[in-house]
Amino acid sequence: MTPKERAFVEACAAIGQAIRDLKEVPNGLLYVRVMAHVNLETYTSIIEALKAARLVEEKNHLLRWIGPSSTIDDEFINGTSTIPGTPKGILNKEKKQ
């Protein structure tokens, strides 16, 4: 992966995470928040990539998160991972009696 490709993937992850955290956000408002970091062409490509991956949907310029409600990191921290052999989680440790 080239540095440019890696930067694009990292930008997709960051913008996707923002949409996931907000649940939904007007497309223009989100662009205004990130325009100091990415140009409009790159931002549009990121949103299109998130929509193509079926993580985000857009209706009437409103971006809505439709992907998983948690990340793998969240699942490990909270102990809700369905991956066999994973620990119970940092926040949900059983108390010793």
PDB file of C-alpha atoms in Angstrom:
ATOM      1  CA  MET A   1       0.000   0.000   0.000  1.00  0.00           C
ATOM      2  CA  THR A   2       1.376   3.376  -0.973  1.00  0.00           C
ATOM      3  CA  PRO A   3       1.493   6.230   1.544  1.00  0.00           C
ATOM      4  CA  LYS A   4      -1.277   7.997  -0.418  1.00  0.00           C
ATOM      5  CA  GLU A   5      -3.496   4.898  -0.288  1.00  0.00           C
ATOM      6  CA  ARG A   6      -2.795   4.477   3.421  1.00  0.00           C
ATOM      7  CA  ALA A   7      -3.715   8.122   4.075  1.00  0.00           C
ATOM      8  CA  PHE A   8      -6.996   7.618   2.184  1.00  0.00           C
ATOM      9  CA  VAL A   9      -7.864   4.518   4.225  1.00  0.00           C
ATOM     10  CA  GLU A  10      -7.045   6.326   7.474  1.00  0.00           C
ATOM     11  CA  ALA A  11      -9.198   9.292   6.401  1.00  0.00           C
ATOM     12  CA  CYS A  12     -12.065   6.914   5.566  1.00  0.00           C
ATOM     13  CA  ALA A  13     -11.728   5.353   9.013  1.00  0.00           C
ATOM     14  CA  ALA A  14     -11.690   8.734  10.768  1.00  0.00           C
ATOM     15  CA  ILE A  15     -14.664  10.157   8.897  1.00  0.00           C
ATOM     16  CA  GLY A  16     -16.536   6.870   9.197  1.00  0.00           C
ATOM     17  CA  GLN A  17     -15.916   6.869  12.951  1.00  0.00           C
ATOM     18  CA  ALA A  18     -17.251  10.428  13.202  1.00  0.00           C
ATOM     19  CA  ILE A  19     -20.432   9.468  11.365  1.00  0.00           C
ATOM     20  CA  ARG A  20     -20.789   6.332  13.497  1.00  0.00           C
ATOM     21  CA  ASP A  21     -20.414   8.340  16.710  1.00  0.00           C
ATOM     22  CA  LEU A  22     -22.930  10.955  15.562  1.00  0.00           C
ATOM     23  CA  LYS A  23     -25.356   8.344  14.147  1.00  0.00           C
ATOM     24  CA  GLU A  24     -26.308  10.856  11.437  1.00  0.00           C
ATOM     25  CA  VAL A  25     -24.988  14.208  10.259  1.00  0.00           C
ATOM     26  CA  PRO A  26     -25.709  16.596   7.382  1.00  0.00           C
ATOM     27  CA  ASN A  27     -23.144  16.010   4.641  1.00  0.00           C
ATOM     28  CA  GLY A  28     -22.306  19.700   4.236  1.00  0.00           C
ATOM     29  CA  LEU A  29     -21.847  20.234   7.959  1.00  0.00           C
ATOM     30  CA  LEU A  30     -19.415  17.328   8.180  1.00  0.00           C
ATOM     31  CA  TYR A  31     -17.443  18.666   5.226  1.00  0.00           C
ATOM     32  CA  VAL A  32     -17.194  22.098   6.855  1.00  0.00           C
ATOM     33  CA  ARG A  33     -15.676  20.395   9.914  1.00  0.00           C
ATOM     34  CA  VAL A  34     -13.007  18.527   7.913  1.00  0.00           C
ATOM     35  CA  MET A  35     -12.338  20.924   5.014  1.00  0.00           C
ATOM     36  CA  ALA A  36      -9.109  22.163   6.610  1.00  0.00           C
ATOM     37  CA  HIS A  37      -7.770  18.604   6.316  1.00  0.00           C
ATOM     38  CA  VAL A  38      -9.176  17.286   3.003  1.00  0.00           C
ATOM     39  CA  ASN A  39     -10.272  18.929  -0.223  1.00  0.00           C
ATOM     40  CA  LEU A  40     -13.782  18.503  -1.607  1.00  0.00           C
ATOM     41  CA  GLU A  41     -12.750  15.904  -4.194  1.00  0.00           C
ATOM     42  CA  THR A  42     -11.091  13.699  -1.573  1.00  0.00           C
ATOM     43  CA  TYR A  43     -13.987  14.152   0.851  1.00  0.00           C
ATOM     44  CA  THR A  44     -16.470  13.142  -1.854  1.00  0.00           C
ATOM     45  CA  SER A  45     -14.365  10.060  -2.639  1.00  0.00           C
ATOM     46  CA  ILE A  46     -14.315   9.116   1.063  1.00  0.00           C
ATOM     47  CA  ILE A  47     -18.092   9.432   1.386  1.00  0.00           C
ATOM     48  CA  GLU A  48     -18.599   7.416  -1.812  1.00  0.00           C
ATOM     49  CA  ALA A  49     -16.244   4.710  -0.498  1.00  0.00           C
ATOM     50  CA  LEU A  50     -18.175   4.528   2.794  1.00  0.00           C
ATOM     51  CA  LYS A  51     -21.458   4.286   0.902  1.00  0.00           C
ATOM     52  CA  ALA A  52     -20.055   1.611  -1.441  1.00  0.00           C
ATOM     53  CA  ALA A  53     -18.932  -0.389   1.608  1.00  0.00           C
ATOM     54  CA  ARG A  54     -22.524  -0.119   2.914  1.00  0.00           C
ATOM     55  CA  LEU A  55     -21.369   1.584   6.092  1.00  0.00           C
ATOM     56  CA  VAL A  56     -23.112   4.880   5.376  1.00  0.00           C
ATOM     57  CA  GLU A  57     -26.257   5.841   3.505  1.00  0.00           C
ATOM     58  CA  GLU A  58     -27.194   9.286   2.261  1.00  0.00           C
ATOM     59  CA  LYS A  59     -30.731  10.577   1.914  1.00  0.00           C
ATOM     60  CA  ASN A  60     -31.498  14.253   1.315  1.00  0.00           C
ATOM     61  CA  HIS A  61     -27.877  15.170   2.108  1.00  0.00           C
ATOM     62  CA  LEU A  62     -28.084  13.459   5.510  1.00  0.00           C
ATOM     63  CA  LEU A  63     -25.375  10.872   6.147  1.00  0.00           C
ATOM     64  CA  ARG A  64     -26.525   8.030   8.386  1.00  0.00           C
ATOM     65  CA  TRP A  65     -24.379   5.235   9.818  1.00  0.00           C
ATOM     66  CA  ILE A  66     -25.778   1.826   8.798  1.00  0.00           C
ATOM     67  CA  GLY A  67     -22.691  -0.274   9.533  1.00  0.00           C
ATOM     68  CA  PRO A  68     -21.967  -2.250  12.693  1.00  0.00           C
ATOM     69  CA  SER A  69     -22.841  -0.440  15.888  1.00  0.00           C
ATOM     70  CA  SER A  70     -19.480  -1.170  17.445  1.00  0.00           C
ATOM     71  CA  THR A  71     -15.898  -1.643  16.387  1.00  0.00           C
ATOM     72  CA  ILE A  72     -13.752  -4.627  17.247  1.00  0.00           C
ATOM     73  CA  ASP A  73     -11.889  -2.396  19.731  1.00  0.00           C
ATOM     74  CA  ASP A  74     -15.190  -1.525  21.434  1.00  0.00           C
ATOM     75  CA  GLU A  75     -16.060  -5.206  21.630  1.00  0.00           C
ATOM     76  CA  PHE A  76     -12.754  -6.084  23.302  1.00  0.00           C
ATOM     77  CA  ILE A  77     -13.020  -3.217  25.788  1.00  0.00           C
ATOM     78  CA  ASN A  78     -16.619  -4.038  26.710  1.00  0.00           C
ATOM     79  CA  GLY A  79     -16.211  -7.809  26.591  1.00  0.00           C
ATOM     80  CA  THR A  80     -18.903  -8.297  23.973  1.00  0.00           C
ATOM     81  CA  SER A  81     -16.670  -9.819  21.312  1.00  0.00           C
ATOM     82  CA  THR A  82     -18.015 -12.927  19.634  1.00  0.00           C
ATOM     83  CA  ILE A  83     -14.521 -14.041  18.638  1.00  0.00           C
ATOM     84  CA  PRO A  84     -13.761 -17.323  20.473  1.00  0.00           C
ATOM     85  CA  GLY A  85     -11.111 -17.118  23.175  1.00  0.00           C
ATOM     86  CA  THR A  86     -11.285 -13.369  23.705  1.00  0.00           C
ATOM     87  CA  PRO A  87     -11.197 -12.008  27.263  1.00  0.00           C
ATOM     88  CA  LYS A  88     -14.311 -10.822  29.078  1.00  0.00           C
ATOM     89  CA  GLY A  89     -13.273  -7.218  28.562  1.00  0.00           C
ATOM     90  CA  ILE A  90     -11.464  -4.471  30.365  1.00  0.00           C
ATOM     91  CA  LEU A  91     -14.628  -2.777  31.684  1.00  0.00           C
ATOM     92  CA  ASN A  92     -16.666  -5.883  32.456  1.00  0.00           C
ATOM     93  CA  LYS A  93     -14.209  -7.909  34.524  1.00  0.00           C
ATOM     94  CA  GLU A  94     -15.860 -10.195  37.019  1.00  0.00           C
ATOM     95  CA  LYS A  95     -15.255  -9.125  40.594  1.00  0.00           C
ATOM     96  CA  LYS A  96     -13.472 -11.637  42.777  1.00  0.00           C
ATOM     97  CA  GLN A  97     -15.354 -12.590  45.894  1.00  0.00           C
TER      98      GLN A  97
END
